[in-house]
Amino acid sequence: MTNNHRLQEILANSPIPEVLPAIAKINLPDWWLAGGAIRNTVWRSLFGEECKLFIKDFDIAFFDVTGDRNQELAAKARLTEQFPQHLFDVKNQASFGNWRPGLKVFTSTEDGIMNWLHTTAAVGVKINQKGEWQFFTPYGLEDLFNGVIRPTSVNICNPDAEEKAKELLMKCSCLRTDSNSH
């Protein structure tokens, strides 16, 4: 079984397969569901009850140089109406660097996701028009499946990455940090 198949199998037992088609219908350009919803679902599945990480929200990244904040808000409102029990965070990676101080301007959704705090958050899934799952895993899935919290290269000395790692460890003691990255 490939890592992508293993990931899909784990995510199949969560709200993610229900939410993906709704995200796809919104038709955001170059979208991916990434971040904590995927990471936390995998870790909860692998480490069980001991792991107190759950889906807090669904991070949806997309890229549209002509888009504006209303596009994000409209997508969030539509998804919230369909799934009132869930929270959604919809962000246009084309404008991310403009309102987040100190961050570079991204050239694609994938570029934005690759710059997220940890390798385990930089995992994207989506479905195509045929309903087939697609994956974006620029750092592979080994850290995710092994419970390793490793900052992405641009976040090695980022205090936000260190704080987030501490928060994750407090909620799931089975995890470990990569000692070579600090």
mmCIF file of C-alpha atoms in Angstrom:
data_model
loop_
_atom_site.group_PDB
_atom_site.id
_atom_site.type_symbol
_atom_site.label_atom_id
_atom_site.label_comp_id
_atom_site.label_asym_id
_atom_site.label_seq_id
_atom_site.Cartn_x
_atom_site.Cartn_y
_atom_site.Cartn_z
ATOM 1 C CA MET A 1 0.000 0.000 0.000
ATOM 2 C CA THR A 2 1.397 3.421 -0.923
ATOM 3 C CA ASN A 3 1.541 6.220 1.624
ATOM 4 C CA ASN A 4 -1.160 8.111 -0.316
ATOM 5 C CA HIS A 5 -3.471 5.083 -0.142
ATOM 6 C CA ARG A 6 -2.745 4.719 3.569
ATOM 7 C CA LEU A 7 -3.544 8.412 4.089
ATOM 8 C CA GLN A 8 -6.796 8.131 2.138
ATOM 9 C CA GLU A 9 -7.791 5.041 4.117
ATOM 10 C CA ILE A 10 -7.236 6.860 7.441
ATOM 11 C CA LEU A 11 -9.054 10.013 6.287
ATOM 12 C CA ALA A 12 -11.993 7.925 4.992
ATOM 13 C CA ASN A 13 -13.075 7.392 8.603
ATOM 14 C CA SER A 14 -13.505 11.108 9.302
ATOM 15 C CA PRO A 15 -15.677 14.022 8.135
ATOM 16 C CA ILE A 16 -13.113 14.821 5.414
ATOM 17 C CA PRO A 17 -14.692 12.696 2.616
ATOM 18 C CA GLU A 18 -18.015 14.421 3.298
ATOM 19 C CA VAL A 19 -16.498 17.910 3.168
ATOM 20 C CA LEU A 20 -14.221 17.464 0.110
ATOM 21 C CA PRO A 21 -17.029 17.337 -2.513
ATOM 22 C CA ALA A 22 -18.583 20.490 -1.033
ATOM 23 C CA ILE A 23 -15.246 22.305 -1.231
ATOM 24 C CA ALA A 24 -14.812 21.129 -4.831
ATOM 25 C CA LYS A 25 -18.253 22.500 -5.786
ATOM 26 C CA ILE A 26 -17.249 25.996 -4.686
ATOM 27 C CA ASN A 27 -14.723 25.939 -7.524
ATOM 28 C CA LEU A 28 -11.908 27.842 -5.830
ATOM 29 C CA PRO A 29 -8.886 27.964 -8.153
ATOM 30 C CA ASP A 30 -6.074 25.521 -7.343
ATOM 31 C CA TRP A 31 -7.552 24.567 -3.941
ATOM 32 C CA TRP A 32 -6.291 22.085 -1.377
ATOM 33 C CA LEU A 33 -7.565 21.022 2.018
ATOM 34 C CA ALA A 34 -4.430 20.969 4.176
ATOM 35 C CA GLY A 35 -3.188 21.506 7.699
ATOM 36 C CA GLY A 36 -4.525 20.422 11.054
ATOM 37 C CA ALA A 37 -7.661 18.585 9.925
ATOM 38 C CA ILE A 38 -5.517 16.080 8.058
ATOM 39 C CA ARG A 39 -2.678 15.964 10.596
ATOM 40 C CA ASN A 40 -4.936 15.595 13.634
ATOM 41 C CA THR A 41 -7.125 12.954 11.978
ATOM 42 C CA VAL A 42 -4.077 10.852 11.147
ATOM 43 C CA TRP A 43 -2.501 11.196 14.586
ATOM 44 C CA ARG A 44 -5.767 10.459 16.382
ATOM 45 C CA SER A 45 -6.170 7.345 14.221
ATOM 46 C CA LEU A 46 -2.592 6.168 14.786
ATOM 47 C CA PHE A 47 -2.215 6.995 18.482
ATOM 48 C CA GLY A 48 -5.798 6.490 19.688
ATOM 49 C CA GLU A 49 -7.471 7.827 22.818
ATOM 50 C CA GLU A 50 -4.157 9.000 24.251
ATOM 51 C CA CYS A 51 -3.998 11.614 21.503
ATOM 52 C CA LYS A 52 -6.294 14.549 22.297
ATOM 53 C CA LEU A 53 -6.061 16.140 18.847
ATOM 54 C CA PHE A 54 -9.252 16.557 16.840
ATOM 55 C CA ILE A 55 -10.338 18.502 13.780
ATOM 56 C CA LYS A 56 -10.510 22.095 15.007
ATOM 57 C CA ASP A 57 -11.204 23.527 11.570
ATOM 58 C CA PHE A 58 -10.746 22.806 7.886
ATOM 59 C CA ASP A 59 -7.904 24.831 6.348
ATOM 60 C CA ILE A 60 -8.650 25.430 2.677
ATOM 61 C CA ALA A 61 -5.917 27.082 0.654
ATOM 62 C CA PHE A 62 -6.381 28.328 -2.897
ATOM 63 C CA PHE A 63 -4.640 30.707 -5.307
ATOM 64 C CA ASP A 64 -6.287 33.536 -7.228
ATOM 65 C CA VAL A 65 -4.288 36.689 -8.016
ATOM 66 C CA THR A 66 -7.502 38.529 -8.943
ATOM 67 C CA GLY A 67 -9.390 37.336 -5.857
ATOM 68 C CA ASP A 68 -10.238 39.374 -2.798
ATOM 69 C CA ARG A 69 -11.273 38.826 0.831
ATOM 70 C CA ASN A 70 -14.945 38.504 -0.176
ATOM 71 C CA GLN A 71 -14.079 35.355 -2.124
ATOM 72 C CA GLU A 72 -12.690 33.775 1.069
ATOM 73 C CA LEU A 73 -15.649 34.926 3.153
ATOM 74 C CA ALA A 74 -18.230 33.696 0.623
ATOM 75 C CA ALA A 75 -16.629 30.237 0.461
ATOM 76 C CA LYS A 76 -16.449 30.074 4.260
ATOM 77 C CA ALA A 77 -20.114 31.133 4.592
ATOM 78 C CA ARG A 78 -21.264 28.554 2.045
ATOM 79 C CA LEU A 79 -19.374 25.724 3.755
ATOM 80 C CA THR A 80 -20.506 26.829 7.225
ATOM 81 C CA GLU A 81 -24.117 26.831 6.038
ATOM 82 C CA GLN A 82 -23.724 23.278 4.717
ATOM 83 C CA PHE A 83 -21.755 22.037 7.740
ATOM 84 C CA PRO A 84 -22.711 24.180 10.755
ATOM 85 C CA GLN A 85 -20.990 21.695 13.082
ATOM 86 C CA HIS A 86 -17.562 22.506 11.525
ATOM 87 C CA LEU A 87 -15.320 25.552 11.299
ATOM 88 C CA PHE A 88 -13.641 26.575 8.041
ATOM 89 C CA ASP A 89 -10.583 28.720 7.387
ATOM 90 C CA VAL A 90 -10.377 29.687 3.710
ATOM 91 C CA LYS A 91 -7.264 31.583 2.609
ATOM 92 C CA ASN A 92 -6.122 32.850 -0.770
ATOM 93 C CA GLN A 93 -2.392 32.142 -0.863
ATOM 94 C CA ALA A 94 -1.988 34.854 -3.529
ATOM 95 C CA SER A 95 -2.733 37.557 -0.950
ATOM 96 C CA PHE A 96 -1.302 35.854 2.153
ATOM 97 C CA GLY A 97 2.016 37.710 2.082
ATOM 98 C CA ASN A 98 0.238 41.044 1.730
ATOM 99 C CA TRP A 99 -1.485 40.946 5.124
ATOM 100 C CA ARG A 100 0.798 38.620 7.092
ATOM 101 C CA PRO A 101 3.842 40.716 8.122
ATOM 102 C CA GLY A 102 7.230 39.297 7.259
ATOM 103 C CA LEU A 103 5.959 36.587 4.960
ATOM 104 C CA LYS A 104 6.896 36.317 1.333
ATOM 105 C CA VAL A 105 4.358 36.552 -1.448
ATOM 106 C CA PHE A 106 3.488 33.079 -2.699
ATOM 107 C CA THR A 107 3.400 32.054 -6.349
ATOM 108 C CA SER A 108 0.903 29.177 -6.004
ATOM 109 C CA THR A 109 -1.232 27.340 -3.484
ATOM 110 C CA GLU A 110 1.481 24.706 -3.249
ATOM 111 C CA ASP A 111 4.127 27.364 -2.568
ATOM 112 C CA GLY A 112 1.998 28.665 0.295
ATOM 113 C CA ILE A 113 1.397 25.218 1.809
ATOM 114 C CA MET A 114 5.107 24.339 1.593
ATOM 115 C CA ASN A 115 5.766 27.342 3.861
ATOM 116 C CA TRP A 116 3.349 26.283 6.623
ATOM 117 C CA LEU A 117 4.917 25.756 10.050
ATOM 118 C CA HIS A 118 5.483 21.988 10.024
ATOM 119 C CA THR A 119 5.961 19.250 7.435
ATOM 120 C CA THR A 120 2.941 17.469 8.920
ATOM 121 C CA ALA A 121 0.684 20.463 8.199
ATOM 122 C CA ALA A 122 2.013 20.769 4.646
ATOM 123 C CA VAL A 123 -0.110 17.881 3.397
ATOM 124 C CA GLY A 124 -2.934 18.607 0.962
ATOM 125 C CA VAL A 125 -5.844 16.536 -0.280
ATOM 126 C CA LYS A 126 -8.604 17.262 -2.767
ATOM 127 C CA ILE A 127 -10.853 15.470 -5.184
ATOM 128 C CA ASN A 128 -11.026 16.021 -8.913
ATOM 129 C CA GLN A 129 -14.184 16.229 -11.034
ATOM 130 C CA LYS A 130 -14.363 12.436 -11.190
ATOM 131 C CA GLY A 131 -14.299 12.212 -7.386
ATOM 132 C CA GLU A 132 -10.769 10.785 -7.347
ATOM 133 C CA TRP A 133 -8.526 11.785 -4.459
ATOM 134 C CA GLN A 134 -5.396 13.796 -5.190
ATOM 135 C CA PHE A 135 -2.523 14.487 -2.825
ATOM 136 C CA PHE A 136 0.092 17.187 -2.334
ATOM 137 C CA THR A 137 2.883 15.932 -0.077
ATOM 138 C CA PRO A 138 6.019 18.043 -0.697
ATOM 139 C CA TYR A 139 7.800 16.624 2.369
ATOM 140 C CA GLY A 140 6.437 13.108 2.051
ATOM 141 C CA LEU A 141 4.266 11.449 4.692
ATOM 142 C CA GLU A 142 6.904 9.804 6.885
ATOM 143 C CA ASP A 143 6.833 12.549 9.559
ATOM 144 C CA LEU A 144 3.042 12.399 9.648
ATOM 145 C CA PHE A 145 2.890 8.603 9.989
ATOM 146 C CA ASN A 146 5.752 8.533 12.511
ATOM 147 C CA GLY A 147 4.394 11.352 14.700
ATOM 148 C CA VAL A 148 7.380 13.617 14.114
ATOM 149 C CA ILE A 149 6.877 17.369 14.456
ATOM 150 C CA ARG A 150 9.430 18.950 12.128
ATOM 151 C CA PRO A 151 9.415 22.598 11.031
ATOM 152 C CA THR A 152 9.533 23.288 7.323
ATOM 153 C CA SER A 153 12.901 24.695 6.242
ATOM 154 C CA VAL A 154 11.727 28.326 6.306
ATOM 155 C CA ASN A 155 10.380 27.878 9.862
ATOM 156 C CA ILE A 156 13.353 26.216 11.564
ATOM 157 C CA CYS A 157 14.051 29.249 13.775
ATOM 158 C CA ASN A 158 10.449 30.452 13.937
ATOM 159 C CA PRO A 159 9.151 30.820 17.525
ATOM 160 C CA ASP A 160 5.600 30.186 16.207
ATOM 161 C CA ALA A 161 6.681 26.739 14.989
ATOM 162 C CA GLU A 162 8.248 25.983 18.369
ATOM 163 C CA GLU A 163 5.125 27.122 20.262
ATOM 164 C CA LYS A 164 2.849 25.087 18.010
ATOM 165 C CA ALA A 165 5.081 22.026 18.529
ATOM 166 C CA LYS A 166 4.786 22.421 22.318
ATOM 167 C CA GLU A 167 1.004 22.720 22.019
ATOM 168 C CA LEU A 168 0.809 19.548 19.893
ATOM 169 C CA LEU A 169 3.030 17.605 22.333
ATOM 170 C CA MET A 170 0.820 18.611 25.263
ATOM 171 C CA LYS A 171 -2.242 17.183 23.499
ATOM 172 C CA CYS A 172 -0.556 14.065 22.131
ATOM 173 C CA SER A 173 2.381 12.767 24.146
ATOM 174 C CA CYS A 174 3.073 10.014 21.570
ATOM 175 C CA LEU A 175 4.533 12.651 19.252
ATOM 176 C CA ARG A 176 8.142 13.731 19.158
ATOM 177 C CA THR A 177 10.012 16.690 17.774
ATOM 178 C CA ASP A 178 12.877 16.410 15.359
ATOM 179 C CA SER A 179 15.913 17.282 17.468
ATOM 180 C CA ASN A 180 17.995 18.059 14.373
ATOM 181 C CA SER A 181 15.808 20.992 13.366
ATOM 182 C CA HIS A 182 16.216 23.126 16.489
#
